[in-house]
XYZ file of C-alpha atoms in Angstrom:
311
model
C 0.000 0.000 0.000
C 1.393 3.404 -0.920
C 0.470 6.258 1.364
C -0.785 9.409 -0.284
C 1.257 11.767 1.818
C 0.078 15.391 1.840
C 2.584 18.177 1.918
C 2.383 21.557 3.592
C 1.560 23.007 0.167
C -1.739 21.071 0.181
C -2.772 22.884 3.345
C -2.772 26.365 1.841
C -6.565 26.314 1.387
C -7.027 25.902 5.143
C -4.904 28.884 5.838
C -6.683 31.556 3.832
C -7.451 33.311 7.113
C -4.047 32.627 8.683
C -0.660 34.172 7.916
C 2.925 33.149 8.618
C 4.052 36.776 8.829
C 1.221 38.219 10.961
C 3.325 39.194 13.985
C 6.575 39.925 12.171
C 6.262 43.650 12.835
C 3.571 43.884 15.521
C 5.299 41.475 17.920
C 8.897 40.914 16.912
C 10.525 37.895 18.624
C 7.148 36.403 19.605
C 8.365 32.878 18.848
C 11.596 33.483 20.794
C 9.669 34.678 23.859
C 7.392 31.632 23.746
C 10.173 29.103 23.135
C 12.331 30.395 25.994
C 9.398 30.254 28.408
C 8.295 26.766 27.348
C 11.889 25.564 27.673
C 12.094 27.033 31.189
C 8.925 25.193 32.284
C 9.664 21.894 30.528
C 13.232 21.827 31.867
C 11.796 22.054 35.396
C 9.088 19.470 34.664
C 9.501 17.353 31.486
C 6.026 15.821 31.980
C 4.559 19.181 30.957
C 5.593 18.638 27.303
C 2.942 16.008 26.468
C 0.391 17.847 28.628
C 0.807 21.042 26.589
C 0.439 19.107 23.340
C -2.752 17.523 24.690
C -4.126 20.921 25.724
C -3.926 22.051 22.096
C -5.794 18.942 20.889
C -8.589 19.398 23.439
C -8.896 23.037 22.418
C -9.030 22.491 18.659
C -11.559 19.653 18.508
C -14.126 21.710 20.443
C -15.230 24.945 18.650
C -11.984 24.974 16.665
C -8.651 26.427 17.845
C -10.031 29.380 19.796
C -8.482 28.951 23.272
C -11.960 28.182 24.675
C -10.349 25.432 26.790
C -8.454 28.155 28.711
C -11.528 30.096 29.858
C -11.976 29.634 33.580
C -15.560 30.162 34.668
C -18.420 28.078 35.971
C -19.605 25.683 33.263
C -16.606 26.240 30.932
C -14.892 23.417 28.979
C -12.118 23.465 31.570
C -14.611 22.393 34.287
C -15.866 19.392 32.289
C -15.158 15.856 33.467
C -13.289 15.330 30.171
C -10.861 18.119 31.105
C -10.081 17.126 34.691
C -6.673 15.638 33.836
C -5.600 18.543 31.594
C -2.671 20.572 32.899
C -0.222 23.264 31.852
C -2.632 26.207 32.121
C -0.137 28.112 34.281
C 2.446 27.893 31.460
C 0.069 29.661 29.074
C -0.742 32.317 31.708
C 2.953 32.957 32.327
C 3.672 33.345 28.598
C 0.626 35.534 28.003
C 1.682 37.913 30.824
C 5.155 38.220 29.286
C 3.757 38.877 25.797
C 1.274 41.472 27.079
C 4.257 43.401 28.487
C 6.040 43.393 25.131
C 3.127 43.527 22.662
C -0.111 44.438 24.468
C -3.456 43.379 22.966
C -1.779 41.911 19.892
C -1.339 38.135 20.161
C -4.305 35.810 20.724
C -4.242 33.084 23.362
C -5.190 30.616 20.597
C -2.026 31.500 18.652
C 0.036 31.213 21.846
C -1.386 27.762 22.682
C -0.674 26.526 19.147
C 2.956 27.685 19.349
C 3.408 26.259 22.841
C 2.238 22.819 21.629
C 4.813 22.913 18.818
C 7.655 24.004 21.104
C 6.734 21.383 23.721
C 6.908 18.734 20.980
C 10.343 19.974 19.870
C 11.613 19.957 23.469
C 10.427 16.340 23.828
C 12.541 15.390 20.796
C 9.796 15.734 18.210
C 9.663 17.709 14.950
C 9.521 21.451 14.310
C 6.844 22.894 12.008
C 6.000 26.389 10.825
C 2.870 27.952 12.300
C 0.501 30.314 10.494
C -1.103 32.915 12.794
C -4.340 34.847 13.083
C -6.657 32.732 15.241
C -9.103 34.709 17.350
C -9.993 33.846 20.947
C -13.543 32.550 21.327
C -15.976 34.100 23.784
C -17.964 30.916 24.471
C -16.835 27.826 26.409
C -19.321 25.137 27.481
C -18.501 22.076 29.582
C -21.095 19.919 27.838
C -19.394 20.478 24.463
C -16.133 19.003 25.812
C -17.838 15.599 26.091
C -17.266 15.041 22.338
C -13.502 14.544 22.895
C -12.674 10.827 22.381
C -12.194 8.980 25.683
C -10.137 6.005 24.497
C -12.938 3.440 24.220
C -14.449 4.376 20.830
C -14.479 2.148 17.749
C -12.126 2.943 14.868
C -15.183 3.882 12.778
C -16.271 6.374 15.449
C -12.770 7.854 15.550
C -12.526 8.148 11.764
C -15.931 9.858 11.633
C -14.981 12.204 14.473
C -11.742 13.182 12.731
C -13.537 13.617 9.391
C -16.026 15.957 11.049
C -13.020 18.163 11.905
C -11.551 18.037 8.383
C -8.953 15.410 9.334
C -8.500 12.051 7.586
C -7.463 8.480 8.477
C -3.775 9.298 8.017
C -4.127 12.238 10.443
C -5.843 9.931 12.956
C -2.998 7.399 12.937
C -0.290 10.083 12.908
C -1.786 12.164 15.742
C -2.399 9.002 17.808
C 1.387 8.661 17.647
C 1.537 11.579 20.099
C 0.978 8.773 22.630
C 4.699 8.044 22.238
C 5.057 10.437 25.205
C 2.890 11.270 28.206
C 0.626 9.468 30.623
C -3.054 8.764 31.061
C -5.112 7.890 34.138
C -5.538 4.246 35.032
C -9.290 4.915 34.993
C -9.180 4.988 31.180
C -7.687 1.453 30.959
C -9.208 -0.387 33.915
C -12.046 -1.874 31.858
C -9.393 -3.582 29.664
C -7.686 -5.067 32.725
C -10.641 -6.507 34.631
C -13.960 -6.410 32.814
C -13.640 -6.075 29.057
C -17.037 -5.522 27.422
C -18.831 -6.995 30.459
C -16.986 -10.360 30.338
C -15.453 -9.978 33.829
C -12.200 -10.903 32.069
C -9.339 -8.798 30.675
C -9.177 -7.691 27.035
C -7.847 -10.815 25.234
C -5.839 -8.644 22.820
C -3.529 -7.410 25.636
C -0.071 -8.985 25.804
C -0.135 -11.159 29.006
C 3.087 -9.754 30.471
C 1.929 -6.200 29.742
C -1.438 -7.029 31.352
C 0.313 -8.167 34.557
C 2.444 -5.025 34.572
C -0.640 -2.806 34.138
C -2.564 -4.610 36.875
C 0.288 -3.933 39.296
C 0.617 -0.339 38.128
C -3.111 0.421 38.068
C -4.465 -0.701 41.405
C -6.175 2.682 41.746
C -8.131 4.479 39.034
C -6.489 7.762 40.059
C -2.950 6.510 39.324
C -1.185 7.515 36.104
C 0.432 5.158 33.609
C 2.749 5.758 30.627
C 1.050 5.668 27.213
C 4.222 4.184 25.722
C 5.435 1.444 28.076
C 8.844 1.113 26.377
C 10.290 4.617 25.752
C 7.826 6.900 27.578
C 9.966 10.049 27.529
C 11.169 9.911 23.906
C 9.274 11.200 20.884
C 9.835 8.231 18.554
C 8.024 5.491 16.577
C 8.011 3.037 19.515
C 4.252 3.634 19.930
C 3.657 1.860 16.591
C 6.022 -1.005 17.499
C 4.070 -1.445 20.749
C 0.851 -1.951 18.768
C 2.456 -4.887 16.918
C 3.241 -6.486 20.298
C -0.311 -5.951 21.647
C 1.040 -3.290 23.984
C -1.175 -0.399 22.964
C -2.426 1.100 26.224
C -5.852 2.475 25.288
C -8.191 0.235 23.334
C -8.320 3.020 20.718
C -4.538 2.658 20.366
C -4.561 -1.126 19.959
C -7.537 -1.126 17.577
C -5.533 0.917 15.084
C -3.554 -2.279 14.535
C -6.558 -4.549 14.035
C -8.546 -2.421 11.564
C -7.745 -2.769 7.861
C -8.141 1.003 7.325
C -5.501 1.960 9.876
C -3.161 -1.037 10.285
C -1.161 -0.518 7.037
C -0.481 3.106 8.029
C 0.595 2.202 11.589
C 2.765 -0.566 10.168
C 4.431 1.739 7.652
C 5.131 4.435 10.233
C 6.826 1.998 12.608
C 9.695 1.627 10.119
C 9.959 5.246 9.029
C 10.891 7.609 11.808
C 11.531 10.579 9.510
C 8.196 10.082 7.724
C 6.382 9.963 11.076
C 8.034 13.133 12.335
C 7.489 15.004 9.084
C 3.841 13.940 8.849
C 3.254 14.737 12.518
C 4.121 18.359 11.733
C 1.777 18.364 8.725
C -1.071 16.860 10.788
C -0.506 19.372 13.601
C -0.761 22.280 11.152
C -4.079 20.805 9.962
C -5.264 20.352 13.564
C -4.272 23.893 14.503
C -6.064 25.264 11.432
C -9.497 23.979 12.519
C -11.416 27.229 12.813
C -15.036 27.653 13.849
C -16.730 30.392 11.837
C -18.654 31.838 14.805
C -15.649 31.760 17.167
C -13.552 33.586 14.579
C -16.167 36.126 13.457
C -17.137 37.057 16.998
C -13.720 36.393 18.506
C -11.268 38.755 20.159
C -7.718 38.957 21.447
C -7.967 38.300 25.176
C -5.656 40.236 27.471
C -5.898 37.418 30.053
C -6.359 33.893 28.670
C -8.631 32.875 31.564
C -11.321 35.514 30.946
C -13.148 37.120 28.032
C -12.466 40.833 27.671
C -15.019 43.134 29.278
């Protein structure tokens, strides 16, 4: 099977509203300010890198990339059950405060979050990609809308349909799932695979037995955390795809990518091609960060504090 691999040139249609040179004059050294701050935080706590990448994903799949996940009020996306394990908000606040000093009322929180996710990926050993700017900050954030974010127990068909509804394809699904090469998840999201798979009172038969024993020891409590990549959890590499071949995908949505004929050939191909994975990860992230909701953008603003809409 030959993969039809899109290039950054194919994405130009998405970016009609976004520009690579937007802040060149209005906020010189924006990317330098952000990178230095992210590096400072991630050096102190390397586990923040995957968390910041995840924050961007949760933002973009709900109302587009409009920083609605950052709004902190009763009933906002941030208060949803789906968002309870999100972290890294203080990094964004720190960066925003610094940027407001240098370029007040100029750079949106949505553009900051997008850049932070890229820099966190780079600092974890992942690829660099160019970011087009011009996202507006949304004024609406509703907890109930955050429930659409996949939880890790969906079918591959559900995932493909969800991604398609956001303008992303099967290749993007398999590539972006590869972000699980770093980071952790809560044991709560895997316990059904360990003890009571689909109501059988038995573990998921597709789990490697040794890995199952390891996870049962590691996940005695639902509140514990466990590495998404059990082999090289702190390295941005293709090990995630190798794990799937060994039945060591942590979430059922990870492992199912290797049992579905629409996704398996892609996962297989990526496991052998580190440079292809890293290159395509950048392409997929540009697509993800270019999901724009018409209402959020038309009625959007540039927040002066990422936690609150402007008054």
